[in-house]
Coordinates of N, CA and C in Angstrom, one line a residue:
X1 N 18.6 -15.6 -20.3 CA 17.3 -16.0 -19.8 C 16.9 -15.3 -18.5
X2 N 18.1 -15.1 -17.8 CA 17.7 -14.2 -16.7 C 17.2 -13.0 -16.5
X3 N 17.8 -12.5 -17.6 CA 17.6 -10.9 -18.2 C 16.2 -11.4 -17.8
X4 N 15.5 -11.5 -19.0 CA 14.4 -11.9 -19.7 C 13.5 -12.0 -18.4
X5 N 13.6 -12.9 -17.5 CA 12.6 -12.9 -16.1 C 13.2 -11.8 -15.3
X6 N 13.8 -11.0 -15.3 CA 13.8 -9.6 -14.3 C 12.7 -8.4 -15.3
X7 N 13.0 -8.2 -16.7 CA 12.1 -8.1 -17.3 C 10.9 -8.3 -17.3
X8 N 10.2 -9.7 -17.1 CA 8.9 -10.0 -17.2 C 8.6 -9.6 -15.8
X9 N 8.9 -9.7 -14.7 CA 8.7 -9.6 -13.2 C 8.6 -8.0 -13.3
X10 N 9.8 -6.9 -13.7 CA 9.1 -5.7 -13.8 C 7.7 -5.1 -14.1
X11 N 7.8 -5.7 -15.8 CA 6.5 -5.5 -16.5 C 5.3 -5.7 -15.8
X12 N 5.1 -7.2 -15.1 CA 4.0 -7.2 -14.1 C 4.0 -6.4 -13.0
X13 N 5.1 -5.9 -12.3 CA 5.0 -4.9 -11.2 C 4.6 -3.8 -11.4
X14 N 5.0 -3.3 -12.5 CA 4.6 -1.9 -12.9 C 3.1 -2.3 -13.4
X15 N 2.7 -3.1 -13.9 CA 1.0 -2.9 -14.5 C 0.3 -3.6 -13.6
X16 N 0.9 -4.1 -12.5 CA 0.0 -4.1 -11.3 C -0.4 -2.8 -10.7
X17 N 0.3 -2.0 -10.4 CA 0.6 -0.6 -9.5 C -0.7 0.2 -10.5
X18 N -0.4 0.0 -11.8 CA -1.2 1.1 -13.0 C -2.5 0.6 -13.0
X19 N -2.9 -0.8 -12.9 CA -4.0 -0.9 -12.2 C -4.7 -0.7 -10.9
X20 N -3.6 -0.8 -9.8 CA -4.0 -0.1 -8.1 C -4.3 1.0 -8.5
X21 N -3.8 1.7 -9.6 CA -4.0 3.4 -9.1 C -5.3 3.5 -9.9
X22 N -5.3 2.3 -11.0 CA -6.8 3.3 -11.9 C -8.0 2.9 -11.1
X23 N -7.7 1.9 -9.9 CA -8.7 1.3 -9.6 C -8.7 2.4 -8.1
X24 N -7.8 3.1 -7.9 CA -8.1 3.9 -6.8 C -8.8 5.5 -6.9
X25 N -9.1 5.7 -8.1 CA -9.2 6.8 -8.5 C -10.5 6.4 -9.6
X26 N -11.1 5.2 -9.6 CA -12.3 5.1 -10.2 C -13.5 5.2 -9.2
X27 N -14.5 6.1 -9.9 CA -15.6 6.8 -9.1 C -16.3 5.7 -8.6
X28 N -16.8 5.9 -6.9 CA -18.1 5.2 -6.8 C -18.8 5.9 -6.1
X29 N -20.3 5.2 -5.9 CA -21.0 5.9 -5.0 C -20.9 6.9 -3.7
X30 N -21.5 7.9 -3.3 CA -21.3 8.6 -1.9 C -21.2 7.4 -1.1
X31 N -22.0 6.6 -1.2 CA -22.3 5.8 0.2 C -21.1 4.5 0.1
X32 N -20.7 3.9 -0.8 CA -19.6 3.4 -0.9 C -18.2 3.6 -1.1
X33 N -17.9 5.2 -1.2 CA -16.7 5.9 -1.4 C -15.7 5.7 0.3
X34 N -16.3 5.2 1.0 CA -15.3 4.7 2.2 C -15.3 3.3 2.5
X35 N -15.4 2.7 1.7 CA -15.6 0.8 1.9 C -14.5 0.8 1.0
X36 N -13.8 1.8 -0.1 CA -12.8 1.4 -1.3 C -11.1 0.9 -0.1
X37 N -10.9 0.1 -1.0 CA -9.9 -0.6 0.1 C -8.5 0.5 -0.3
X38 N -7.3 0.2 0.3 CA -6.4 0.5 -0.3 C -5.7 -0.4 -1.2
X39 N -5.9 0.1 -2.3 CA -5.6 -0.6 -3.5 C -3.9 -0.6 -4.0
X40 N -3.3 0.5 -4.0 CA -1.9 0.6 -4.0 C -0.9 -0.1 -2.6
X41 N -1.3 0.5 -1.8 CA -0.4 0.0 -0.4 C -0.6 -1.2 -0.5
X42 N -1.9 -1.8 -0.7 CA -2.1 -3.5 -0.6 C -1.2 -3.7 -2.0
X43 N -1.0 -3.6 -2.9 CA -0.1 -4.0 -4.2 C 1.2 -4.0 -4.3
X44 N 1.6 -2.7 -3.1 CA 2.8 -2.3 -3.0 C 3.8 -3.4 -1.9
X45 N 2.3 -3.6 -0.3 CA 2.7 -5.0 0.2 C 2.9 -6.0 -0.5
X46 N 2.1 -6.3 -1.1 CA 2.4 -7.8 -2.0 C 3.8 -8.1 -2.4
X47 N 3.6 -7.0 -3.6 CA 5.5 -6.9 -4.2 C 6.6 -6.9 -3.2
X48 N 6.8 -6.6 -2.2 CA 7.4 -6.0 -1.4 C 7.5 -8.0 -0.7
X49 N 6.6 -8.0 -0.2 CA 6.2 -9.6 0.5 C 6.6 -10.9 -0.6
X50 N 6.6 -10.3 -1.6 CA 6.6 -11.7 -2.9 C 8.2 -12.0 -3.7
X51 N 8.4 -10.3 -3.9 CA 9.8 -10.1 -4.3 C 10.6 -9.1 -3.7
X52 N 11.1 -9.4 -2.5 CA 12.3 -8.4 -1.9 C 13.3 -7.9 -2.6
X53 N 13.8 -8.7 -3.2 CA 15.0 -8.5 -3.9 C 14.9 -7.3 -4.9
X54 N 13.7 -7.5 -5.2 CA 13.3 -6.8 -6.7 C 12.5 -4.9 -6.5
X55 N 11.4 -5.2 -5.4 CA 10.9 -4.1 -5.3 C 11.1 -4.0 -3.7
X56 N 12.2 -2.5 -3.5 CA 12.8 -2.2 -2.1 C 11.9 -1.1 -1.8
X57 N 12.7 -0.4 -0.9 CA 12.3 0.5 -0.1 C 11.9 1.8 -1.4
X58 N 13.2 2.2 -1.8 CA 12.9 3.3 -2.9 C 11.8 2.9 -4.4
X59 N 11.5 1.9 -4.6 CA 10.7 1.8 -5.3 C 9.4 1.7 -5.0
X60 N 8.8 1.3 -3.6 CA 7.6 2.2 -2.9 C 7.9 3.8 -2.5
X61 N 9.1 4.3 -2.5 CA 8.9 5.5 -2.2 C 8.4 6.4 -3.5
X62 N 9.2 5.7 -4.3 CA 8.9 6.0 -6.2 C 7.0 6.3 -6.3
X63 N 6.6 4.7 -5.5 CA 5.2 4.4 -6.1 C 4.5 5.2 -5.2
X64 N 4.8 5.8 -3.7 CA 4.3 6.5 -3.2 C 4.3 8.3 -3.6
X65 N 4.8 8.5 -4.3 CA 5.0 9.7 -5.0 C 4.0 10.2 -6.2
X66 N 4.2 9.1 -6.9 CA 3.1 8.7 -7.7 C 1.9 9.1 -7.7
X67 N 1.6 8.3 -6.4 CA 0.0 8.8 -5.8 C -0.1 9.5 -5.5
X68 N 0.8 10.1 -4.9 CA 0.5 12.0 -3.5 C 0.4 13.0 -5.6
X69 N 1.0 12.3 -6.1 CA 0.5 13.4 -7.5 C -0.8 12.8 -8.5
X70 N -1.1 11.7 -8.1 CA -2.2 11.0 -8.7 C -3.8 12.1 -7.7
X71 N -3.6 11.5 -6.8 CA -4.5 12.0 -5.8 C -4.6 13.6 -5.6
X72 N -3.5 14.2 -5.2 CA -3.3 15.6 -5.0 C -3.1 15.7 -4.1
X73 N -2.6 14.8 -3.3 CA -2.2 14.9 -1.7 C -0.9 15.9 -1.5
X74 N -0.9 16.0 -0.4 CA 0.8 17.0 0.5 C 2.1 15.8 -0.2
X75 N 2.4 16.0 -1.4 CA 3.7 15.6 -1.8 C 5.0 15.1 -1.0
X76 N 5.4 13.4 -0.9 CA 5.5 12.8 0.2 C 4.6 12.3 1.0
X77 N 3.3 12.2 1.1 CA 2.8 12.0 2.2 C 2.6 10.3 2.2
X78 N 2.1 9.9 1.3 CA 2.0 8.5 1.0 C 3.4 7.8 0.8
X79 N 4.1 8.6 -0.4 CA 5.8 8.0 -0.1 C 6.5 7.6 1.3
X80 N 6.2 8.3 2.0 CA 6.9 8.3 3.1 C 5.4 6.8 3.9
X81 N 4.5 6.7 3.8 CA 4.1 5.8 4.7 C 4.6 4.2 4.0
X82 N 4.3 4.6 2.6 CA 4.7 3.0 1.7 C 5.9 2.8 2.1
X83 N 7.2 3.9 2.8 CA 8.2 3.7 2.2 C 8.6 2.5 3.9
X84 N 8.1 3.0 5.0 CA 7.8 2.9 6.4 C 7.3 1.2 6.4
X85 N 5.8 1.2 5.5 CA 6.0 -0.3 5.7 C 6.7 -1.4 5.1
X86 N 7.2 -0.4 3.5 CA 7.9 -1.6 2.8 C 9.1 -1.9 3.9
X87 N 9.5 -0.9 4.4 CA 10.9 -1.1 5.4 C 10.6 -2.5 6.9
X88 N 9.0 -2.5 7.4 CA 8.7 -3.4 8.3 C 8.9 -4.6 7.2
X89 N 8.6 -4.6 6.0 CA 8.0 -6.0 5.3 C 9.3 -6.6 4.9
X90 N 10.7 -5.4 4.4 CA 11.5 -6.1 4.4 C 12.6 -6.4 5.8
X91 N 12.4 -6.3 6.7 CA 13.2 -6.6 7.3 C 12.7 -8.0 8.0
X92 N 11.4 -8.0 7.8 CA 10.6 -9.4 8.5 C 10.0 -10.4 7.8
X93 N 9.8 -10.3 6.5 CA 9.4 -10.8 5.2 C 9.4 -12.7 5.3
X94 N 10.6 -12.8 5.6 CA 11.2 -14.2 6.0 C 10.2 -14.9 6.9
X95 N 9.9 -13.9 7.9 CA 9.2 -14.6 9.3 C 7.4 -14.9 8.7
X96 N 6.9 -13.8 8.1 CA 5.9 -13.4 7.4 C 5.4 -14.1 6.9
X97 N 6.1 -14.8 5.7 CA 6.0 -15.9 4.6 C 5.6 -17.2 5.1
X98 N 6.6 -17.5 6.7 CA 5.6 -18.6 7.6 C 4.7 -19.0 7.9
X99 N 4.4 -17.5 8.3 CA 3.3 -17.5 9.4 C 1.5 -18.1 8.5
X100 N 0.7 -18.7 8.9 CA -0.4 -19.0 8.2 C -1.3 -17.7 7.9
X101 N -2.2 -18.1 6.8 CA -3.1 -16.9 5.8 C -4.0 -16.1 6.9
X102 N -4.2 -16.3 7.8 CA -4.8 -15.4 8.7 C -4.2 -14.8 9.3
X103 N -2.6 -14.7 9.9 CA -1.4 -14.5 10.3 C -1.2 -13.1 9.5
X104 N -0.8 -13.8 8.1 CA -0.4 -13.1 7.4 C -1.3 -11.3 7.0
X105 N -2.9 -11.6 6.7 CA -4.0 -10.8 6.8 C -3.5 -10.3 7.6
X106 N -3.6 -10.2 9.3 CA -3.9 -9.8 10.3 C -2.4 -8.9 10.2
X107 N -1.4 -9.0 9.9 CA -0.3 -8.5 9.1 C -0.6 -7.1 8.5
X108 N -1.3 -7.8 7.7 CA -1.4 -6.4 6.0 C -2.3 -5.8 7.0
X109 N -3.2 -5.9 7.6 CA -4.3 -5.0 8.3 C -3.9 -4.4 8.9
X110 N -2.8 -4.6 10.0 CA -1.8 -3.4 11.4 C -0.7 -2.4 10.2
X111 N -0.2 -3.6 8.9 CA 0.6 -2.4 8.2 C -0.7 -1.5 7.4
X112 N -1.8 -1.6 7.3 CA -2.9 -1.0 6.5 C -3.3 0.5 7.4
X113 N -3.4 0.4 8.9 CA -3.5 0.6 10.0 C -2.6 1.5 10.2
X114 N -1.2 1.2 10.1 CA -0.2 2.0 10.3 C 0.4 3.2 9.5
X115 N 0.0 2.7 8.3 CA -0.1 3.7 7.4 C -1.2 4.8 7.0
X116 N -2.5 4.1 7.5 CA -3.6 5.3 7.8 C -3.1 6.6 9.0
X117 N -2.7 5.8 10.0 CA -2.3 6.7 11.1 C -1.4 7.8 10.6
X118 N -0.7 6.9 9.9 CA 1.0 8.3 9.3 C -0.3 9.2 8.9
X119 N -0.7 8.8 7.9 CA -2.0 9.7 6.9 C -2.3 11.1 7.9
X120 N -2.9 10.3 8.6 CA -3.7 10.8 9.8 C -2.6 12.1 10.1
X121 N -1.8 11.4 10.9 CA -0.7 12.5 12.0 C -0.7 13.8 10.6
X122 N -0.3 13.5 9.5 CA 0.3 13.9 8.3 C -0.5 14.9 8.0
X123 N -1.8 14.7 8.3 CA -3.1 15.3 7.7 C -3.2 16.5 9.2
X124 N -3.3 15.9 10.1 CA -3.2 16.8 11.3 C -2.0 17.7 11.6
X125 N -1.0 17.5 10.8 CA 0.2 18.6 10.7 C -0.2 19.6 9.7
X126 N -0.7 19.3 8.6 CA -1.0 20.6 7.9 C -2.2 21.2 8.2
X127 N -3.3 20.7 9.1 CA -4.4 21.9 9.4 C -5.8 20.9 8.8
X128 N -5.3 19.6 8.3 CA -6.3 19.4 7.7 C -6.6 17.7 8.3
X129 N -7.0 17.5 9.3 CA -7.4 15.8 9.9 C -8.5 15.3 9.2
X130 N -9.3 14.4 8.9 CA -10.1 13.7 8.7 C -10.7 13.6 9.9
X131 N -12.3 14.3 9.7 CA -13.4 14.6 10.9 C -14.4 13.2 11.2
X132 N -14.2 12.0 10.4 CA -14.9 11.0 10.7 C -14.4 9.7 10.8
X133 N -14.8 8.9 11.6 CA -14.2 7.5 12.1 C -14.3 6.4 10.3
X134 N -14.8 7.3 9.6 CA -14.6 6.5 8.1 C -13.3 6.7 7.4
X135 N -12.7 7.3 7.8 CA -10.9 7.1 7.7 C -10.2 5.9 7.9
X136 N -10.9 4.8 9.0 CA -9.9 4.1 9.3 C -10.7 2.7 8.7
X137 N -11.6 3.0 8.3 CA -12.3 1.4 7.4 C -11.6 1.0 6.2
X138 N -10.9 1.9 5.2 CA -10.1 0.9 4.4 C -9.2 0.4 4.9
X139 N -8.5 0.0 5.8 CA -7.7 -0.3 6.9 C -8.3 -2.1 6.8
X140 N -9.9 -2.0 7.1 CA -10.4 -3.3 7.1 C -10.6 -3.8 5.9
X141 N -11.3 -3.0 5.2 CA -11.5 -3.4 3.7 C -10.4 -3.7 3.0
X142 N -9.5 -3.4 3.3 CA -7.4 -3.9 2.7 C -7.0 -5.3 3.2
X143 N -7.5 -5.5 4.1 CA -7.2 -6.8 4.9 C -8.0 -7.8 4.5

């Protein structure tokens, strides 16, 4: 029976993620193409926040890999920030889980935040930064 629920708990992890990514890579508007939240990192938090045991460090680095080839990004680039907060989420997860639903938001927003910034630094080491303050709104739109 145990089997069986490590099993079913995968299956939904994994077609959560296959939905973050189809939903991050589905077209919208010019004018609403920076309101799109982060759809993966927020999914990647969750798991990470709901089941420690199950989805670690290497399996956001997995899911962050993913993306940097989903997207076309500098390979690593996203692995390495999912892999940074799953590492905050597991080491504090405990404390996290306490804290009340506004607590918790205000949480996923500074890890949303933090992982923009890597983006950021990441994007400014290869020659290429992001020239507008609309970089850092899915940050809010995640939270």
């Amino acid at each position: 029976m145990n089997n069986l629920s490590a099993i079913r708990s995968w299956f939904f992890i994994i077609l959560s993620i296959l939905v973050a990514m189809m939903l991050t890579i589905l077209p919208l508007p010019f004018w609403a193409g920076w309101l799109r939240p982060l759809w993966v990192p927020a999914v990647v938090f969750y798991w990470a926040l709901a089941l420690p045991e199950r989805f670690s460090i290497g399996a956001a680095w997995c899911v962050g890999i993913l993306l940097d080839v989903l997207l076309g990004t500098l390979l690593g680039e996203n692995g390495l920030g999912l892999m940074l907060a799953v590492f905050v989420i597991s080491k504090l997860y405990t404390r996290i889980r306490l804290f009340p639903m506004w607590q918790q938001v205000a949480i996923m927003f500074m890890l949303s935040l933090c992982y923009l910034a890597l983006l950021f630094w990441m994007q400014g080491l290869i020659g290429q930064p992001p020239l507008s303050w609309q970089f850092w709104v899915p940050a809010i739109t995640t939270g």
